Amino acid sequence: MDNKEIKIASKQIYKGRILDVYVDDVKLPNGNTSKRELIRHCKASAVLAFDDNNNIILEHQFRYPYDETIIEIPAGKCDLDEDPKLTAIRELKEETGYEADKIELLGLFYPSVAYTDEIIYLYVASSLKKGKQHLDADENLEYAFIPFDSFLKMINDGKIKDGKTLAAVAYYLIRNKKA
């Protein structure tokens, strides 16, 4: 089944620091036309980081769009043309001060397929070594190590709502057949 939509025209209506907004005219498979509002966003990486005692690093960071502090794993946007693995390594170190001897790709996911082209690459890291935290000037977060079983309970209790965190743990559990 060919259900591809073809872009006829595109108009940028906003250019930002991390995202651009477009309104595109598209031709539908049935011959009709429609409009698509689209956010172009840079790719990002997130890290499920374990210490030697099976604790993970969770951050508490205020997220303005939701007007609440969100519990999430370390993450950040890729610099222009930056390899997502290097982003994961950099963000873990900047946000927590920790470096990992081992880091591997779990997978990737599309946070919201209806209106953005954002892709988040998910990694698992282990064999952590403590260093110094280097937050960006506009970042304010706290982090803590949480036993993995307690983290799973937090998910079950509805305390973890962040999509990248939930996706990373799903990949991890499936890969390790703990689901």
XYZ file of N, CA, C and O in Angstrom:
716
model
N 0.842 -1.190 0.000
C 0.000 0.000 0.000
C 0.880 1.244 0.000
O 1.730 1.410 0.867
N 0.666 2.098 -0.977
C 1.432 3.344 -1.044
C 0.606 4.455 -0.399
O -0.371 4.923 -0.970
N 1.003 4.854 0.793
C 0.267 5.914 1.500
C 1.132 7.154 1.722
O 0.861 7.941 2.604
N 2.164 7.284 0.897
C 3.097 8.404 1.052
C 2.434 9.726 0.667
O 1.730 9.817 -0.334
N 2.680 10.744 1.473
C 2.243 12.101 1.168
C 3.405 12.849 0.522
O 4.558 12.699 0.938
N 3.105 13.653 -0.486
C 4.125 14.370 -1.237
C 4.053 15.859 -0.899
O 2.991 16.481 -1.010
N 5.200 16.426 -0.505
C 5.249 17.862 -0.199
C 5.119 18.665 -1.494
O 5.861 18.432 -2.453
N 4.175 19.608 -1.479
C 3.961 20.500 -2.612
C 4.645 21.838 -2.360
O 5.276 22.408 -3.239
N 4.500 22.336 -1.124
C 5.074 23.636 -0.749
C 5.364 23.612 0.746
O 4.778 22.839 1.496
N 6.295 24.463 1.152
C 6.676 24.536 2.556
C 6.951 25.992 2.913
O 7.607 26.709 2.153
N 6.437 26.404 4.075
C 6.680 27.769 4.544
C 7.187 27.709 5.981
O 6.522 27.163 6.867
N 8.379 28.252 6.196
C 8.904 28.333 7.557
C 8.231 29.508 8.254
O 8.251 30.630 7.749
N 7.635 29.218 9.439
C 6.955 30.296 10.159
C 7.679 30.691 11.441
O 7.327 31.691 12.061
N 8.690 29.904 11.823
C 9.494 30.252 12.997
C 10.843 29.567 12.889
O 10.920 28.387 12.527
N 11.904 30.293 13.215
C 13.247 29.711 13.284
C 13.768 29.951 14.686
O 13.892 31.093 15.122
N 14.046 28.873 15.403
C 14.506 28.981 16.775
C 15.905 28.433 16.955
O 16.583 28.064 15.992
N 16.307 28.376 18.208
C 17.641 27.873 18.548
C 17.711 26.353 18.430
O 18.704 25.803 17.983
N 16.630 25.664 18.827
C 16.647 24.199 18.773
C 15.548 23.610 17.890
O 15.528 22.413 17.659
N 14.645 24.461 17.403
C 13.598 23.945 16.524
C 13.145 25.009 15.552
O 13.294 26.207 15.791
N 12.629 24.534 14.428
C 12.054 25.388 13.396
C 10.652 24.872 13.122
O 10.412 23.664 13.136
N 9.713 25.789 12.844
C 8.325 25.407 12.609
C 7.957 25.728 11.158
O 8.235 26.824 10.666
N 7.317 24.752 10.505
C 6.904 24.866 9.109
C 5.422 24.537 8.981
O 4.877 23.764 9.762
N 4.809 25.100 7.951
C 3.496 24.665 7.495
C 3.692 24.216 6.048
O 4.107 25.006 5.196
N 3.454 22.925 5.819
C 3.639 22.346 4.492
C 2.290 22.033 3.863
O 1.350 21.606 4.552
N 2.207 22.211 2.541
C 1.075 21.724 1.758
C 1.493 20.382 1.193
O 2.614 20.239 0.646
N 0.638 19.377 1.338
C 0.963 18.026 0.868
C -0.158 17.482 -0.014
O -1.330 17.823 0.152
N 0.251 16.635 -0.938
C -0.709 15.893 -1.757
C -0.869 14.521 -1.121
O 0.108 13.814 -0.874
N -2.111 14.158 -0.841
C -2.427 12.875 -0.197
C -2.508 11.761 -1.241
O -2.706 12.033 -2.435
N -2.397 10.517 -0.829
C -2.467 9.396 -1.771
C -3.769 9.354 -2.576
O -3.778 8.891 -3.719
N -4.858 9.877 -1.995
C -6.140 9.869 -2.705
C -6.291 11.046 -3.667
O -7.339 11.233 -4.271
N -5.252 11.893 -3.798
C -5.278 13.030 -4.709
C -5.666 14.342 -4.060
O -5.461 15.409 -4.636
N -6.248 14.302 -2.879
C -6.596 15.530 -2.164
C -5.336 16.198 -1.628
O -4.262 15.588 -1.591
N -5.477 17.446 -1.207
C -4.360 18.152 -0.574
C -4.730 18.485 0.863
O -5.903 18.528 1.230
N -3.699 18.693 1.663
C -3.894 19.023 3.071
C -2.697 19.827 3.556
O -1.703 19.976 2.829
N -2.789 20.318 4.769
C -1.679 21.052 5.394
C -1.104 20.206 6.526
O -1.830 19.485 7.223
N 0.189 20.295 6.717
C 0.879 19.620 7.818
C 1.707 20.661 8.549
O 2.523 21.365 7.945
N 1.475 20.789 9.865
C 2.311 21.637 10.712
C 3.436 20.756 11.220
O 3.195 19.667 11.739
N 4.662 21.219 11.062
C 5.822 20.374 11.314
C 6.874 21.124 12.111
O 7.220 22.269 11.778
N 7.382 20.489 13.136
C 8.509 21.016 13.896
C 9.744 20.222 13.499
O 9.779 18.993 13.667
N 10.709 20.923 12.953
C 12.016 20.303 12.662
C 12.874 20.491 13.913
O 13.013 21.603 14.409
N 13.419 19.403 14.404
C 14.168 19.427 15.664
C 15.464 18.655 15.477
O 15.505 17.643 14.772
N 16.506 19.112 16.139
C 17.773 18.382 16.078
C 17.623 17.036 16.791
O 16.742 16.850 17.617
N 18.500 16.100 16.464
C 18.463 14.811 17.155
C 19.032 14.977 18.563
O 19.665 15.989 18.882
N 18.787 13.964 19.398
C 19.217 14.017 20.796
C 19.614 12.612 21.254
O 19.350 11.627 20.563
N 20.227 12.552 22.415
C 20.622 11.279 23.020
C 20.244 11.282 24.487
O 20.202 12.332 25.130
N 20.001 10.079 25.013
C 19.686 9.890 26.430
C 20.416 8.648 26.921
O 20.678 7.724 26.146
N 20.742 8.631 28.232
C 21.587 7.574 28.783
C 20.972 6.962 30.036
O 20.723 7.668 31.022
N 20.769 5.660 30.003
C 20.389 4.881 31.178
C 21.715 4.406 31.785
O 22.341 3.486 31.267
N 22.159 5.083 32.842
C 23.509 4.848 33.386
C 23.441 4.092 34.712
O 22.762 4.528 35.644
N 24.159 2.978 34.780
C 24.191 2.104 35.950
C 25.531 2.195 36.672
O 26.579 2.185 36.027
N 25.482 2.234 38.007
C 26.721 2.089 38.767
C 26.968 0.597 39.011
O 26.203 -0.266 38.543
N 28.018 0.270 39.742
C 28.384 -1.134 39.962
C 27.429 -1.878 40.881
O 27.511 -3.097 41.011
N 26.499 -1.150 41.540
C 25.531 -1.778 42.449
C 24.127 -1.849 41.850
O 23.142 -2.002 42.565
N 24.030 -1.698 40.530
C 22.757 -1.763 39.808
C 21.810 -0.610 40.159
O 20.600 -0.743 40.073
N 22.396 0.525 40.548
C 21.628 1.756 40.737
C 21.735 2.561 39.445
O 22.749 2.503 38.756
N 20.700 3.334 39.155
C 20.760 4.184 37.973
C 20.731 5.654 38.384
O 20.260 5.991 39.470
N 21.239 6.477 37.493
C 21.206 7.923 37.730
C 19.878 8.464 37.205
O 19.527 8.249 36.043
N 19.151 9.145 38.085
C 17.938 9.857 37.688
C 18.096 11.328 38.019
O 18.611 11.676 39.080
N 17.652 12.156 37.106
C 17.711 13.597 37.304
C 16.330 14.135 37.653
O 15.314 13.594 37.223
N 16.337 15.198 38.428
C 15.127 15.959 38.724
C 15.344 17.329 38.093
O 16.237 18.078 38.520
N 14.547 17.616 37.044
C 14.752 18.853 36.308
C 13.389 19.500 36.037
O 12.463 18.843 35.551
N 13.287 20.788 36.353
C 12.064 21.519 36.072
C 11.915 21.650 34.566
O 12.845 22.040 33.870
N 10.722 21.296 34.077
C 10.436 21.386 32.647
C 9.295 22.378 32.446
O 8.157 22.134 32.831
N 9.653 23.498 31.861
C 8.742 24.625 31.718
C 7.419 24.263 31.022
O 6.351 24.677 31.489
N 7.428 23.507 29.914
C 6.148 23.233 29.249
C 5.126 22.532 30.143
O 3.920 22.714 29.971
N 5.573 21.740 31.088
C 4.668 21.010 31.980
C 4.517 21.687 33.338
O 3.730 21.239 34.162
N 5.317 22.716 33.591
C 5.285 23.451 34.851
C 5.472 22.511 36.045
O 4.791 22.618 37.058
N 6.415 21.581 35.890
C 6.706 20.662 36.988
C 8.123 20.107 36.859
O 8.733 20.177 35.797
N 8.607 19.585 37.961
C 9.898 18.910 37.958
C 9.677 17.488 37.466
O 8.835 16.757 37.992
N 10.437 17.117 36.446
C 10.313 15.811 35.809
C 11.500 14.954 36.235
O 12.628 15.425 36.309
N 11.232 13.687 36.495
C 12.283 12.716 36.810
C 12.641 12.024 35.504
O 11.770 11.454 34.838
N 13.922 12.080 35.145
C 14.347 11.573 33.843
C 15.807 11.145 33.872
O 16.538 11.469 34.799
N 16.208 10.431 32.836
C 17.605 10.044 32.694
C 18.373 11.191 32.033
O 17.776 12.059 31.393
N 19.705 11.225 32.173
C 20.500 12.273 31.521
C 20.293 12.258 30.005
O 20.224 11.185 29.387
N 20.203 13.454 29.428
C 19.948 13.560 27.988
C 20.285 14.954 27.507
O 20.408 15.885 28.297
N 20.382 15.076 26.204
C 20.598 16.387 25.615
C 20.641 16.326 24.110
O 20.731 15.243 23.518
N 20.572 17.500 23.509
C 20.552 17.579 22.057
C 21.959 17.431 21.486
O 22.951 17.803 22.110
N 22.001 16.871 20.281
C 23.262 16.721 19.571
C 23.683 18.067 18.992
O 22.842 18.816 18.478
N 24.958 18.354 19.089
C 25.492 19.502 18.377
C 25.436 19.180 16.882
O 25.318 18.012 16.497
N 25.529 20.195 16.041
C 25.438 20.011 14.593
C 26.365 18.887 14.124
O 27.567 18.908 14.396
N 25.800 17.892 13.473
C 26.532 16.750 12.909
C 27.287 15.913 13.952
O 28.187 15.153 13.606
N 26.958 16.066 15.238
C 27.608 15.282 16.282
C 27.056 13.862 16.295
O 25.847 13.656 16.165
N 27.927 12.888 16.442
C 27.515 11.499 16.577
C 26.696 11.355 17.857
O 27.120 11.830 18.916
N 25.512 10.722 17.803
C 24.670 10.596 18.994
C 25.359 9.911 20.181
O 25.081 10.254 21.332
N 26.283 8.993 19.915
C 27.014 8.344 21.011
C 27.896 9.362 21.731
O 27.968 9.359 22.965
N 28.534 10.236 20.980
C 29.357 11.277 21.603
C 28.497 12.240 22.400
O 28.907 12.727 23.457
N 27.280 12.504 21.910
C 26.344 13.340 22.661
C 26.014 12.685 23.990
O 26.006 13.347 25.035
N 25.728 11.389 23.974
C 25.387 10.666 25.203
C 26.532 10.736 26.206
O 26.322 11.007 27.398
N 27.742 10.517 25.735
C 28.927 10.580 26.602
C 29.075 11.978 27.193
O 29.301 12.158 28.393
N 28.943 12.986 26.342
C 29.097 14.388 26.765
C 28.016 14.791 27.761
O 28.302 15.388 28.798
N 26.776 14.464 27.465
C 25.671 14.865 28.343
C 25.749 14.184 29.706
O 25.470 14.811 30.729
N 26.117 12.910 29.746
C 26.275 12.211 31.021
C 27.321 12.923 31.871
O 27.097 13.199 33.059
N 28.432 13.268 31.248
C 29.507 13.942 31.991
C 29.094 15.354 32.416
O 29.299 15.750 33.564
N 28.513 16.128 31.509
C 28.121 17.504 31.840
C 27.079 17.537 32.958
O 27.194 18.321 33.890
N 26.052 16.687 32.834
C 24.921 16.766 33.760
C 25.173 16.099 35.104
O 24.591 16.501 36.106
N 26.029 15.080 35.128
C 26.245 14.339 36.378
C 27.695 14.315 36.837
O 27.973 14.012 37.996
N 28.616 14.562 35.927
C 30.029 14.453 36.242
C 30.581 13.057 36.017
O 31.789 12.848 36.088
N 29.725 12.099 35.707
C 30.175 10.708 35.546
C 30.577 10.404 34.114
O 29.989 10.913 33.163
N 31.607 9.565 34.002
C 32.032 9.010 32.724
C 31.854 7.505 32.800
O 32.034 6.906 33.860
N 31.527 6.902 31.677
C 31.281 5.462 31.622
C 32.388 4.771 30.832
O 32.779 5.247 29.765
N 32.876 3.650 31.372
C 33.840 2.845 30.621
C 33.151 2.086 29.491
O 33.774 1.737 28.495
N 31.845 1.830 29.672
C 31.110 1.071 28.673
C 29.816 1.819 28.351
O 29.064 2.193 29.247
N 29.582 2.048 27.066
C 28.331 2.677 26.624
C 27.938 2.041 25.301
O 28.775 1.880 24.409
N 26.672 1.631 25.203
C 26.215 1.002 23.966
C 24.796 1.438 23.629
O 24.006 1.774 24.515
N 24.509 1.415 22.352
C 23.204 1.824 21.853
C 22.141 0.800 22.238
O 22.320 -0.402 22.031
N 21.046 1.279 22.821
C 19.876 0.437 23.073
C 18.942 0.471 21.869
O 18.357 -0.529 21.486
N 18.775 1.641 21.282
C 17.872 1.834 20.155
C 17.561 3.308 20.016
O 18.198 4.148 20.639
N 16.569 3.603 19.211
C 16.147 4.982 19.046
C 14.629 5.018 19.002
O 13.978 3.994 18.846
N 14.070 6.214 19.194
C 12.627 6.339 19.073
C 12.251 7.725 18.599
O 13.032 8.668 18.671
N 11.027 7.817 18.075
C 10.444 9.062 17.611
C 9.493 9.556 18.699
O 8.447 8.940 18.914
N 9.813 10.637 19.412
C 8.984 11.080 20.540
C 7.545 11.433 20.192
O 6.645 11.201 20.982
N 7.315 12.020 19.021
C 5.951 12.386 18.656
C 5.849 12.414 17.139
O 6.215 13.397 16.498
N 5.322 11.344 16.565
C 5.335 11.186 15.105
C 4.344 12.080 14.375
O 4.413 12.194 13.160
N 3.442 12.727 15.080
C 2.408 13.518 14.418
C 2.885 14.895 13.975
O 2.353 15.447 13.013
N 3.892 15.477 14.648
C 4.221 16.867 14.319
C 5.701 17.218 14.405
O 6.059 18.375 14.203
N 6.579 16.261 14.686
C 8.005 16.588 14.737
C 8.836 15.464 14.138
O 8.424 14.300 14.148
N 10.012 15.836 13.628
C 10.932 14.839 13.079
C 12.048 14.494 14.065
O 13.052 13.888 13.690
N 11.870 14.834 15.326
C 12.892 14.571 16.337
C 13.153 13.072 16.479
O 12.230 12.257 16.441
N 14.414 12.731 16.660
C 14.849 11.359 16.932
C 15.697 11.403 18.191
O 16.587 12.250 18.324
N 15.426 10.493 19.130
C 16.245 10.384 20.343
C 16.909 9.016 20.346
O 16.233 7.980 20.255
N 18.233 9.017 20.456
C 19.036 7.802 20.531
C 19.206 7.441 22.004
O 19.546 8.303 22.818
N 18.979 6.182 22.319
C 19.002 5.719 23.711
C 20.196 4.800 23.940
O 20.424 3.868 23.162
N 20.924 5.075 25.016
C 22.128 4.318 25.344
C 22.036 3.762 26.752
O 21.314 4.292 27.601
N 22.799 2.699 26.994
C 22.991 2.186 28.342
C 24.480 2.327 28.648
O 25.332 2.054 27.800
N 24.777 2.785 29.856
C 26.163 3.017 30.264
C 26.417 2.319 31.587
O 25.521 2.192 32.427
N 27.668 1.868 31.770
C 28.046 1.206 33.022
C 29.521 1.453 33.307
O 30.216 2.081 32.518
N 29.975 0.920 34.432
C 31.356 1.137 34.902
C 31.638 2.634 34.989
O 32.512 3.166 34.310
N 30.874 3.288 35.843
C 30.940 4.740 35.972
C 32.095 5.195 36.847
O 32.426 4.547 37.834
N 32.666 6.328 36.465
C 33.725 6.970 37.250
C 33.292 8.402 37.523
O 32.888 9.128 36.617
N 33.397 8.802 38.780
C 32.962 10.137 39.217
C 33.922 11.205 38.721
O 35.138 11.055 38.748
N 33.340 12.285 38.263
C 34.091 13.464 37.846
C 33.348 14.694 38.334
O 32.578 14.625 39.287
N 33.533 15.804 37.640
C 32.895 17.049 38.049
C 31.777 17.406 37.077
O 31.947 17.374 35.865
N 30.647 17.778 37.637
C 29.477 18.199 36.876
C 29.763 19.558 36.223
O 30.356 20.439 36.839
N 29.318 19.724 34.962
C 29.502 20.979 34.221
C 28.185 21.337 33.533
O 28.037 21.122 32.327
N 27.237 21.886 34.268
C 25.943 22.228 33.698
C 26.050 23.420 32.759
O 26.884 24.312 32.954
N 25.180 23.439 31.739
C 25.072 24.601 30.863
C 24.524 25.766 31.683
O 23.880 25.571 32.715
N 24.728 26.971 31.202
C 24.304 28.177 31.927
C 22.798 28.206 32.172
O 22.346 28.758 33.174
N 22.012 27.589 31.289
C 20.554 27.599 31.445
C 20.009 26.288 32.023
O 18.810 26.036 31.977
N 20.881 25.461 32.583
C 20.476 24.178 33.161
C 20.493 24.245 34.680
O 21.420 24.786 35.275
N 19.479 23.662 35.278
C 19.415 23.558 36.727
C 18.780 22.212 37.040
O 17.591 22.010 36.805
N 19.577 21.293 37.527
C 19.058 19.964 37.827
C 19.815 19.346 38.982
O 20.932 19.741 39.297
N 19.174 18.394 39.600
C 19.799 17.573 40.638
C 19.703 16.133 40.184
O 18.778 15.764 39.449
N 20.642 15.313 40.605
C 20.589 13.900 40.244
C 20.839 13.053 41.485
O 21.384 13.517 42.481
N 20.410 11.800 41.391
C 20.619 10.845 42.481
C 20.678 9.447 41.884
O 20.137 9.191 40.807
N 21.354 8.571 42.601
C 21.359 7.156 42.224
C 20.174 6.477 42.898
O 19.944 6.659 44.096
N 19.444 5.695 42.135
C 18.256 4.990 42.612
C 18.423 3.507 42.296
O 18.783 3.169 41.164
N 18.135 2.616 43.255
C 18.168 1.188 42.917
C 17.221 0.900 41.748
O 16.112 1.448 41.686
N 17.662 0.045 40.837
C 16.875 -0.215 39.634
C 15.474 -0.725 39.973
O 14.491 -0.303 39.350
N 15.342 -1.586 40.960
C 14.022 -2.079 41.359
C 13.132 -0.943 41.867
O 11.929 -0.924 41.605
N 13.710 0.013 42.582
C 12.942 1.176 43.044
C 12.507 2.033 41.858
O 11.400 2.580 41.849
N 13.371 2.147 40.865
C 13.052 2.876 39.645
C 11.859 2.228 38.935
O 10.929 2.920 38.517
N 11.861 0.899 38.831
C 10.737 0.208 38.198
C 9.450 0.445 38.975
O 8.379 0.631 38.382
N 9.537 0.478 40.290
C 8.361 0.769 41.120
C 7.870 2.193 40.870
O 6.660 2.445 40.797
N 8.807 3.134 40.719
C 8.426 4.522 40.424
C 7.659 4.591 39.098
O 6.685 5.349 38.980
N 8.078 3.800 38.120
C 7.366 3.753 36.845
C 5.965 3.210 37.071
O 4.976 3.791 36.624
N 5.873 2.094 37.773
C 4.583 1.462 38.044
C 3.649 2.389 38.825
O 2.433 2.365 38.630
N 4.216 3.213 39.692
C 3.422 4.145 40.505
C 3.090 5.453 39.772
O 2.486 6.355 40.353
N 3.528 5.586 38.518
C 3.219 6.776 37.730
C 4.089 7.978 38.022
O 3.760 9.097 37.614
N 5.221 7.772 38.692
C 6.110 8.893 39.036
C 7.067 9.251 37.896
O 7.618 10.344 37.887
N 7.280 8.325 36.974
C 8.138 8.567 35.816
C 7.215 8.728 34.614
O 6.532 7.789 34.209
N 7.219 9.934 34.037
C 6.331 10.232 32.910
C 7.099 10.603 31.647
O 6.498 10.795 30.594
N 8.394 10.719 31.763
C 9.227 11.154 30.650
C 9.352 10.043 29.609
O 9.774 8.926 29.926
N 9.022 10.362 28.367
C 9.018 9.373 27.298
C 10.361 8.723 27.022
O 10.438 7.510 26.837
N 11.431 9.514 26.994
C 12.742 8.935 26.683
C 13.198 7.990 27.782
O 13.818 6.961 27.512
N 12.848 8.308 29.018
C 13.206 7.450 30.143
C 12.441 6.135 30.057
O 13.016 5.049 30.231
N 11.151 6.217 29.769
C 10.328 5.012 29.645
C 10.771 4.160 28.453
O 10.839 2.931 28.553
N 11.103 4.799 27.340
C 11.561 4.055 26.167
C 12.894 3.365 26.446
O 13.092 2.200 26.076
N 13.799 4.058 27.116
C 15.109 3.465 27.411
C 14.971 2.236 28.303
O 15.607 1.209 28.059
N 14.148 2.325 29.324
C 13.996 1.176 30.219
C 13.287 0.027 29.507
O 13.602 -1.144 29.743
N 12.356 0.333 28.607
C 11.700 -0.730 27.843
C 12.719 -1.476 26.978
O 12.760 -2.710 26.979
N 13.553 -0.730 26.252
C 14.614 -1.358 25.461
C 15.520 -2.203 26.358
O 15.881 -3.332 26.020
N 15.906 -1.640 27.484
C 16.822 -2.334 28.388
C 16.210 -3.636 28.897
O 16.862 -4.687 28.897
N 14.965 -3.584 29.337
C 14.305 -4.782 29.874
C 14.131 -5.860 28.794
O 14.347 -7.040 29.052
N 13.765 -5.439 27.600
C 13.605 -6.403 26.519
C 14.956 -7.028 26.160
O 15.055 -8.243 25.997
N 15.972 -6.196 26.069
C 17.304 -6.706 25.730
C 17.803 -7.705 26.792
O 18.465 -8.683 26.483
N 17.480 -7.430 28.039
C 17.935 -8.287 29.127
C 16.879 -9.286 29.568
O 17.036 -9.923 30.614
N 15.787 -9.366 28.827
C 14.697 -10.333 29.054
C 14.201 -10.322 30.483
O 13.954 -11.359 31.082
N 14.053 -9.099 31.024
C 13.516 -8.955 32.386
C 12.075 -8.490 32.336
O 11.460 -8.264 33.364
N 11.543 -8.301 31.137
C 10.158 -7.822 31.005
C 9.180 -8.983 31.127
O 9.498 -10.115 30.867
